[in-house]
CSV table of C-alpha atoms in Angstrom, one decimal:
chain,number,residue,atom,x,y,z
R,1,MET,CA,20.1,55.6,-61.6
R,2,SER,CA,18.2,52.3,-61.9
R,3,LEU,CA,18.1,49.9,-59.0
R,4,ILE,CA,19.9,47.2,-61.1
R,5,LEU,CA,22.8,49.6,-62.0
R,6,PHE,CA,23.1,50.7,-58.3
R,7,CYS,CA,23.4,47.0,-57.2
R,8,LEU,CA,26.0,46.3,-59.8
R,9,LEU,CA,28.1,49.3,-58.7
R,10,LEU,CA,27.8,48.2,-55.1
R,11,LEU,CA,29.0,44.7,-55.9
R,12,LEU,CA,32.0,46.1,-57.7
R,13,SER,CA,32.9,48.7,-55.1
R,14,PRO,CA,36.0,48.3,-53.0
R,15,ILE,CA,33.9,48.3,-49.8
R,16,ALA,CA,31.9,45.3,-51.0
R,17,ALA,CA,35.0,43.5,-52.1
R,18,ALA,CA,36.7,44.0,-48.8
R,19,ASN,CA,33.7,42.5,-46.9
R,20,THR,CA,33.5,39.5,-49.1
R,21,PRO,CA,35.6,36.5,-47.9
R,22,LEU,CA,37.9,35.4,-50.7
R,23,ILE,CA,38.7,32.1,-49.0
R,24,SER,CA,37.0,29.7,-46.6
R,25,LYS,CA,38.5,28.3,-43.4
R,26,ALA,CA,38.8,24.8,-45.1
R,27,VAL,CA,40.6,26.2,-48.1
R,28,LEU,CA,43.0,28.1,-45.8
R,29,GLY,CA,43.4,25.0,-43.8
R,30,GLU,CA,44.4,23.1,-47.0
R,31,LYS,CA,47.2,25.6,-47.6
R,32,LEU,CA,48.4,25.4,-44.0
R,33,PHE,CA,48.3,21.6,-44.1
R,34,SER,CA,51.1,21.5,-46.7
R,35,ASP,CA,53.2,24.4,-45.5
R,36,VAL,CA,56.7,23.4,-44.3
R,37,ASN,CA,57.4,26.9,-43.1
R,38,LEU,CA,55.4,26.1,-40.0
R,39,SER,CA,58.2,23.8,-38.7
R,40,LYS,CA,61.5,25.1,-37.2
R,41,ASN,CA,63.8,24.1,-40.0
R,42,ARG,CA,61.1,24.6,-42.7
R,43,THR,CA,61.3,20.9,-43.7
R,44,GLN,CA,58.0,19.4,-42.4
R,45,SER,CA,54.3,20.1,-42.7
R,46,CYS,CA,51.2,18.3,-41.5
R,47,ALA,CA,51.2,16.5,-44.8
R,48,THR,CA,54.6,15.1,-44.1
R,49,CYS,CA,53.3,12.7,-41.5
R,50,HIS,CA,49.8,12.6,-42.9
R,51,ASN,CA,50.5,12.3,-46.6
R,52,PRO,CA,47.3,12.6,-48.7
R,53,ALA,CA,48.8,10.4,-51.4
R,54,HIS,CA,49.4,7.6,-48.9
R,55,GLY,CA,46.2,7.2,-46.8
R,56,PHE,CA,47.1,10.3,-44.7
R,57,VAL,CA,49.9,8.4,-42.9
R,58,ASP,CA,53.7,8.9,-42.9
R,59,ASN,CA,55.1,6.9,-45.8
R,60,ARG,CA,58.8,7.9,-45.2
R,61,SER,CA,61.2,5.2,-44.2
R,62,THR,CA,63.6,5.7,-41.3
R,63,ALA,CA,66.1,3.7,-39.4
R,64,VAL,CA,63.1,1.7,-38.0
R,65,GLY,CA,61.1,1.5,-41.2
R,66,LYS,CA,57.8,3.3,-41.1
R,67,ALA,CA,57.0,2.5,-37.5
R,68,VAL,CA,57.4,6.0,-36.2
R,69,SER,CA,58.0,9.4,-37.8
R,70,LEU,CA,61.2,11.5,-38.2
R,71,GLY,CA,61.1,15.0,-36.8
R,72,ASP,CA,61.9,18.3,-38.5
R,73,ASP,CA,65.4,18.3,-37.0
R,74,GLY,CA,66.2,15.2,-39.2
R,75,LYS,CA,67.2,13.0,-36.2
R,76,SER,CA,64.4,12.8,-33.6
R,77,LEU,CA,62.1,9.8,-33.8
R,78,GLY,CA,58.7,9.5,-32.1
R,79,ASP,CA,57.5,6.6,-30.0
R,80,ARG,CA,54.0,6.1,-31.6
R,81,ASN,CA,53.0,5.4,-35.1
R,82,ALA,CA,51.3,8.4,-36.8
R,83,PRO,CA,47.6,7.4,-37.1
R,84,THR,CA,45.8,8.2,-40.3
R,85,ALA,CA,44.0,11.5,-40.5
R,86,ALA,CA,41.4,10.0,-42.8
R,87,TYR,CA,38.0,9.7,-41.3
R,88,ALA,CA,39.3,11.3,-38.1
R,89,LYS,CA,36.4,13.8,-38.1
R,90,PHE,CA,34.1,11.0,-37.0
R,91,SER,CA,35.8,10.5,-33.6
R,92,PRO,CA,33.5,12.1,-31.1
R,93,ASP,CA,34.8,14.6,-28.6
R,94,PHE,CA,36.5,12.9,-25.7
R,95,HIS,CA,34.0,11.7,-23.0
R,96,GLN,CA,32.9,8.9,-20.7
R,97,ASN,CA,29.7,7.1,-21.6
R,98,LYS,CA,27.0,6.0,-19.1
R,99,ALA,CA,28.9,2.8,-18.5
R,100,GLY,CA,32.1,4.8,-17.6
R,101,LYS,CA,34.0,3.9,-20.7
R,102,TYR,CA,36.2,6.5,-22.3
R,103,ILE,CA,35.3,7.3,-25.9
R,104,GLY,CA,36.7,9.5,-28.7
R,105,GLY,CA,39.0,12.4,-28.7
R,106,GLN,CA,42.0,12.8,-31.0
R,107,PHE,CA,45.5,11.2,-30.8
R,108,LEU,CA,45.8,7.5,-29.7
R,109,ASP,CA,45.2,8.5,-26.1
R,110,GLY,CA,42.4,11.0,-26.8
R,111,ARG,CA,44.3,13.8,-25.1
R,112,GLU,CA,42.8,16.4,-27.5
R,113,GLN,CA,39.1,17.0,-27.6
R,114,ASP,CA,38.7,17.7,-31.3
R,115,LEU,CA,40.5,18.2,-34.7
R,116,ALA,CA,41.5,21.7,-33.9
R,117,GLY,CA,43.1,20.6,-30.7
R,118,GLN,CA,45.0,17.9,-32.5
R,119,ALA,CA,46.2,20.2,-35.1
R,120,GLY,CA,47.8,22.4,-32.5
R,121,GLY,CA,50.0,19.7,-31.1
R,122,PRO,CA,52.6,18.8,-33.8
R,123,PRO,CA,54.0,22.3,-34.5
R,124,LEU,CA,55.0,22.7,-30.9
R,125,ASN,CA,56.2,19.2,-30.3
R,126,PRO,CA,60.1,19.2,-30.1
R,127,VAL,CA,60.3,15.7,-31.8
R,128,GLU,CA,57.9,16.7,-34.5
R,129,MET,CA,57.8,20.2,-36.1
R,130,GLY,CA,59.8,21.7,-33.3
R,131,MET,CA,58.6,25.3,-33.1
R,132,PRO,CA,59.5,26.8,-29.7
R,133,ASP,CA,56.1,28.5,-29.0
R,134,LYS,CA,52.9,29.8,-30.5
R,135,ALA,CA,54.3,33.3,-31.1
R,136,SER,CA,57.0,31.8,-33.3
R,137,VAL,CA,54.4,29.9,-35.4
R,138,VAL,CA,52.3,33.1,-35.8
R,139,ALA,CA,55.4,35.0,-36.9
R,140,ARG,CA,55.8,32.4,-39.6
R,141,LEU,CA,52.2,32.9,-40.7
R,142,GLN,CA,52.7,36.6,-40.9
R,143,GLU,CA,55.5,36.1,-43.4
R,144,ASN,CA,52.9,35.2,-45.9
R,145,ARG,CA,50.8,38.1,-47.1
R,146,ASP,CA,48.1,35.8,-48.4
R,147,TYR,CA,47.7,34.3,-45.0
R,148,VAL,CA,47.5,37.7,-43.3
R,149,SER,CA,44.8,38.7,-45.6
R,150,ALA,CA,42.9,35.5,-45.3
R,151,PHE,CA,43.1,35.3,-41.5
R,152,LYS,CA,41.8,38.9,-41.2
R,153,GLN,CA,38.9,38.2,-43.5
R,154,LEU,CA,37.9,35.0,-41.8
R,155,PHE,CA,38.7,35.8,-38.2
R,156,GLY,CA,38.6,39.6,-37.9
R,157,ALA,CA,41.1,42.4,-38.3
R,158,SER,CA,42.5,41.9,-34.7
R,159,VAL,CA,43.3,38.2,-35.2
R,160,PHE,CA,47.0,38.8,-35.0
R,161,ASP,CA,46.9,41.1,-31.9
R,162,LYS,CA,47.5,38.1,-29.7
R,163,PRO,CA,49.5,35.0,-30.6
R,164,GLU,CA,46.9,32.7,-28.9
R,165,THR,CA,44.1,34.1,-31.0
R,166,ALA,CA,46.0,33.7,-34.3
R,167,TYR,CA,47.2,30.2,-33.3
R,168,ALA,CA,43.7,29.1,-32.5
R,169,ALA,CA,42.5,30.5,-35.9
R,170,MET,CA,45.2,28.4,-37.6
R,171,THR,CA,44.2,25.2,-35.8
R,172,GLU,CA,40.5,25.8,-36.5
R,173,SER,CA,41.3,26.2,-40.2
R,174,LEU,CA,43.2,23.0,-40.2
R,175,GLY,CA,40.4,21.2,-38.4
R,176,GLU,CA,37.9,22.5,-41.0
R,177,PHE,CA,40.1,21.2,-43.8
R,178,GLU,CA,40.1,17.7,-42.1
R,179,LYS,CA,36.4,17.7,-42.1
R,180,THR,CA,36.2,17.9,-45.9
R,181,ASP,CA,35.3,14.9,-48.1
R,182,LEU,CA,38.9,14.6,-49.2
R,183,PHE,CA,39.6,12.9,-45.9
R,184,ALA,CA,36.4,10.8,-45.9
R,185,PRO,CA,35.1,10.0,-49.5
R,186,PHE,CA,33.4,6.7,-48.6
R,187,ASP,CA,34.1,5.4,-52.1
R,188,SER,CA,35.8,2.1,-51.3
R,189,LYS,CA,34.9,-1.2,-53.0
R,190,TYR,CA,32.8,-2.0,-49.9
R,191,ASP,CA,30.9,1.3,-50.2
R,192,ARG,CA,30.3,0.6,-53.9
R,193,TYR,CA,29.2,-2.9,-53.0
R,194,LEU,CA,26.6,-1.5,-50.6
R,195,LYS,CA,25.3,0.7,-53.4
R,196,GLY,CA,25.0,-2.4,-55.7
R,197,GLU,CA,27.7,-1.1,-58.1
R,198,VAL,CA,30.1,-4.0,-57.6
R,199,GLU,CA,30.1,-7.5,-56.1
R,200,LEU,CA,32.4,-8.9,-53.5
R,201,THR,CA,34.5,-12.0,-54.3
R,202,ASP,CA,33.6,-15.2,-52.4
R,203,GLN,CA,36.6,-14.7,-50.2
R,204,GLU,CA,35.7,-11.1,-49.4
R,205,SER,CA,32.1,-12.1,-48.8
R,206,LEU,CA,33.2,-14.7,-46.3
R,207,GLY,CA,35.4,-12.1,-44.6
R,208,GLU,CA,32.4,-9.8,-44.3
R,209,SER,CA,30.3,-12.5,-42.6
R,210,LEU,CA,33.2,-13.4,-40.3
R,211,PHE,CA,33.7,-9.7,-39.4
R,212,PHE,CA,30.1,-8.7,-38.6
R,213,PHE,CA,28.7,-11.7,-36.8
R,214,ASN,CA,29.6,-12.5,-33.2
R,215,GLN,CA,29.3,-16.3,-33.6
R,216,PHE,CA,32.4,-16.2,-35.8
R,217,THR,CA,34.7,-13.4,-34.5
R,218,ASN,CA,34.6,-10.4,-32.1
R,219,CYS,CA,35.8,-7.9,-34.8
R,220,ASN,CA,32.5,-5.9,-34.8
R,221,ARG,CA,32.5,-5.4,-31.1
R,222,TYR,CA,35.4,-3.0,-31.5
R,223,HIS,CA,35.3,-2.0,-35.2
R,224,GLN,CA,31.6,-1.3,-35.8
R,225,LEU,CA,30.0,2.1,-35.1
R,226,LYS,CA,26.6,1.8,-36.7
R,227,THR,CA,23.9,-0.4,-35.2
R,228,PHE,CA,23.5,-2.7,-38.2
R,229,PRO,CA,26.1,-4.3,-40.6
R,230,GLY,CA,26.1,-2.8,-44.0
R,231,SER,CA,25.1,0.7,-42.9
R,232,ASP,CA,26.2,3.6,-45.0
R,233,GLY,CA,28.9,5.8,-43.4
R,234,GLU,CA,30.4,3.0,-41.2
R,235,THR,CA,33.8,4.1,-39.9
R,236,PHE,CA,34.8,0.7,-38.5
R,237,SER,CA,35.7,1.9,-35.0
R,238,ASN,CA,33.6,2.4,-31.9
R,239,TYR,CA,36.3,4.9,-30.7
R,240,GLN,CA,36.6,3.1,-27.3
R,241,TYR,CA,39.9,2.2,-25.6
R,242,HIS,CA,41.4,-1.2,-25.0
R,243,ASN,CA,44.7,-2.9,-24.1
R,244,LEU,CA,45.3,-5.7,-26.5
R,245,GLY,CA,48.6,-6.7,-25.0
R,246,VAL,CA,50.6,-5.1,-27.8
R,247,PRO,CA,54.4,-5.7,-27.1
R,248,THR,CA,57.0,-3.0,-27.0
R,249,ASN,CA,58.5,-2.1,-30.3
R,250,GLN,CA,62.1,-2.8,-29.2
R,251,ALA,CA,63.6,-1.6,-32.5
R,252,VAL,CA,62.1,1.9,-32.0
R,253,ARG,CA,63.1,2.1,-28.3
R,254,ALA,CA,66.6,1.2,-29.2
R,255,VAL,CA,67.1,4.3,-31.3
R,256,ASN,CA,64.7,7.0,-30.2
R,257,GLY,CA,66.3,7.8,-26.9
R,258,LYS,CA,63.6,6.6,-24.5
R,259,ALA,CA,64.9,5.2,-21.2
R,260,LYS,CA,65.0,1.4,-20.9
R,261,ASP,CA,62.3,1.5,-18.2
R,262,PHE,CA,60.0,3.8,-20.2
R,263,VAL,CA,56.4,2.5,-20.6
R,264,ASP,CA,53.7,4.0,-22.8
R,265,HIS,CA,50.7,4.0,-20.6
R,266,GLY,CA,48.3,4.9,-23.4
R,267,LEU,CA,45.0,6.4,-22.2
R,268,LEU,CA,46.6,7.0,-18.8
R,269,GLU,CA,48.7,9.6,-20.4
R,270,HIS,CA,45.6,11.7,-21.0
R,271,PRO,CA,45.9,14.7,-18.6
R,272,ASP,CA,42.3,14.2,-17.3
R,273,VAL,CA,42.5,10.5,-16.8
R,274,ASP,CA,44.0,8.9,-13.7
R,275,ALA,CA,42.1,5.7,-13.3
R,276,LYS,CA,44.3,2.6,-13.1
R,277,THR,CA,41.9,0.8,-15.3
R,278,ALA,CA,43.0,3.1,-18.2
R,279,ASN,CA,46.6,1.9,-18.1
R,280,GLY,CA,47.8,0.5,-21.4
R,281,LYS,CA,44.6,1.2,-23.3
R,282,PHE,CA,44.6,2.9,-26.8
R,283,LYS,CA,41.8,4.1,-29.0
R,284,VAL,CA,40.4,1.7,-31.4
R,285,PRO,CA,41.5,2.9,-34.9
R,286,THR,CA,39.3,3.1,-38.0
R,287,LEU,CA,39.8,0.2,-40.4
R,288,ARG,CA,39.3,2.5,-43.3
R,289,ASN,CA,42.4,2.3,-45.6
R,290,ILE,CA,43.9,-0.2,-43.2
R,291,ALA,CA,45.5,-2.2,-46.1
R,292,VAL,CA,47.5,0.8,-47.2
R,293,THR,CA,48.5,2.3,-43.8
R,294,ALA,CA,51.0,-0.2,-42.5
R,295,PRO,CA,52.7,-0.7,-40.1
R,296,TYR,CA,50.2,-1.5,-37.4
R,297,MET,CA,49.3,-1.0,-33.7
R,298,HIS,CA,50.0,2.1,-31.8
R,299,ASN,CA,53.8,1.7,-32.0
R,300,GLY,CA,54.0,0.2,-35.5
R,301,VAL,CA,55.3,-3.1,-34.1
R,302,PHE,CA,53.6,-5.3,-36.8
R,303,ALA,CA,54.4,-4.8,-40.5
R,304,ASP,CA,51.7,-7.0,-42.1
R,305,LEU,CA,47.9,-6.9,-41.8
R,306,ARG,CA,47.7,-10.7,-41.6
R,307,THR,CA,50.0,-10.7,-38.6
R,308,VAL,CA,47.6,-8.4,-36.8
R,309,VAL,CA,44.7,-10.8,-37.3
R,310,LEU,CA,46.9,-13.7,-36.1
R,311,PHE,CA,47.9,-11.7,-33.1
R,312,TYR,CA,44.2,-11.2,-32.2
R,313,ASP,CA,43.5,-14.9,-32.9
R,314,LYS,CA,46.2,-16.1,-30.6
R,315,PHE,CA,44.0,-15.2,-27.6
R,316,ASN,CA,41.5,-17.8,-28.8
R,317,ASN,CA,43.7,-20.2,-30.7
R,318,SER,CA,46.4,-22.1,-28.7
R,319,GLN,CA,48.1,-23.0,-32.0
R,320,ARG,CA,49.1,-19.4,-32.7
R,321,VAL,CA,52.2,-19.4,-30.7
R,322,LEU,CA,54.7,-17.8,-33.1
R,323,ASN,CA,54.9,-14.3,-34.5
R,324,PRO,CA,55.2,-15.0,-38.3
R,325,GLU,CA,57.3,-11.8,-38.7
R,326,THR,CA,60.0,-13.0,-36.3
R,327,GLY,CA,59.5,-16.8,-36.2
R,328,LYS,CA,59.6,-16.5,-32.4
R,329,PRO,CA,57.0,-16.6,-29.7
R,330,TRP,CA,54.9,-13.4,-29.3
R,331,ASP,CA,56.6,-10.9,-27.0
R,332,ALA,CA,55.0,-10.0,-23.7
R,333,PRO,CA,52.6,-7.0,-23.5
R,334,GLU,CA,54.2,-3.7,-22.8
R,335,VAL,CA,51.5,-3.1,-20.1
R,336,ASP,CA,50.4,-6.4,-18.5
R,337,ALA,CA,47.2,-5.0,-16.9
R,338,ASN,CA,43.6,-4.4,-18.1
R,339,LEU,CA,44.1,-6.8,-20.9
R,340,ALA,CA,41.2,-7.2,-23.2
R,341,LEU,CA,41.6,-10.9,-23.4
R,342,GLN,CA,40.4,-11.0,-19.8
R,343,GLU,CA,37.1,-9.5,-21.0
R,344,LYS,CA,34.4,-12.0,-21.9
R,345,GLU,CA,33.4,-10.1,-25.0
R,346,PHE,CA,36.9,-10.5,-26.4
R,347,GLN,CA,36.5,-14.3,-26.5
R,348,ALA,CA,35.7,-15.8,-29.9
R,349,PRO,CA,36.1,-19.1,-31.8
R,350,ALA,CA,39.6,-19.9,-33.1
R,351,LEU,CA,40.1,-19.0,-36.8
R,352,LYS,CA,41.2,-21.3,-39.5
R,353,ASP,CA,43.9,-20.0,-41.9
R,354,ALA,CA,41.4,-19.6,-44.7
R,355,GLU,CA,39.2,-17.5,-42.4
R,356,VAL,CA,42.2,-15.3,-41.5
R,357,ASP,CA,42.8,-14.7,-45.2
R,358,ALA,CA,39.2,-13.9,-45.8
R,359,LEU,CA,39.2,-11.3,-43.0
R,360,VAL,CA,42.3,-9.7,-44.6
R,361,ALA,CA,40.6,-9.8,-48.0
R,362,PHE,CA,37.5,-8.1,-46.6
R,363,MET,CA,39.5,-5.4,-44.9
R,364,LYS,CA,41.2,-4.6,-48.2
R,365,THR,CA,37.8,-3.7,-49.6
R,366,LEU,CA,37.8,-0.8,-47.2
R,367,THR,CA,40.4,1.1,-49.2
R,368,ASP,CA,39.4,4.4,-50.7
R,369,LYS,CA,39.2,4.3,-54.4
R,370,ARG,CA,42.2,6.6,-55.0
R,371,TYR,CA,44.5,4.2,-53.1
R,372,GLU,CA,43.2,0.9,-54.6
R,373,GLN,CA,46.2,0.6,-57.0
């Protein structure tokens, strides 16, 4: 028998086929991401609250608009706005830097170290996917023969021997899917502009200058990761934590069952953080796809992107006394401590209306190509 023929027979043999993975962790994660069977009533998947067709946020309307998400039970409402899963892979593992500032992690309070950790939360959350425990989730996985085969190929024949092991394999796969280019294509108008493929309008160009240069605004102090403006791969977040004085979303609290005296302490909710200086702080979000991922702030309290810019500007502009969405004065902060406005770096010149519009126009250029329409 020739060596070539022997190699061909070996490749076609059952033993070789059994040892050849038919699926990657990312591909498996993609299937899991859209599987409603991993929720208690089989109505909700990861994609429900992180819809790939809508900037990886929850586009469903509820009794409080799109501020917070509806759970698998059809009645429970969360208390925080579902952040986009796009570009989430760039948030570093949760840590403190040399200056003592908390950085990174997943969720708005950084309570999970990485993407796999984040993926493991919603299936077991009673107001989200509502599964009672990991064993119940794993039992659902085992209903699917394709899953069973893929899990054993990717994680070993004993992966289902312990629910913890199989659950960890599931979350790892979901995390690997979220690391794919589908979540971070870097193909917005801004990215194409950096490559010389398109030009910015005069208004967008003004917004770019306002955004990146400290003598005009403080935007880049919080929403710039790279050292220099115009750098490829900019995610428009430094992944630090700040309290911007965001008011309580009273409409959400009126219907989601939280007690009247409930306060969302943000970073202080992280199980490994107990410093009083963390109270009320939330992770700086990416501005990628910001124009198509309304509503805004950690609790969805603002519906319009322009309102967010005006809210920031009110700290430096005494003329910004009214919330344009309500016509009333801005509500008080939910947590009146550790406010960023007390930090020198937060201070900036007041903005003119045309400059506000220019900043909004620039942020719209950060929209991934598939969402531009």
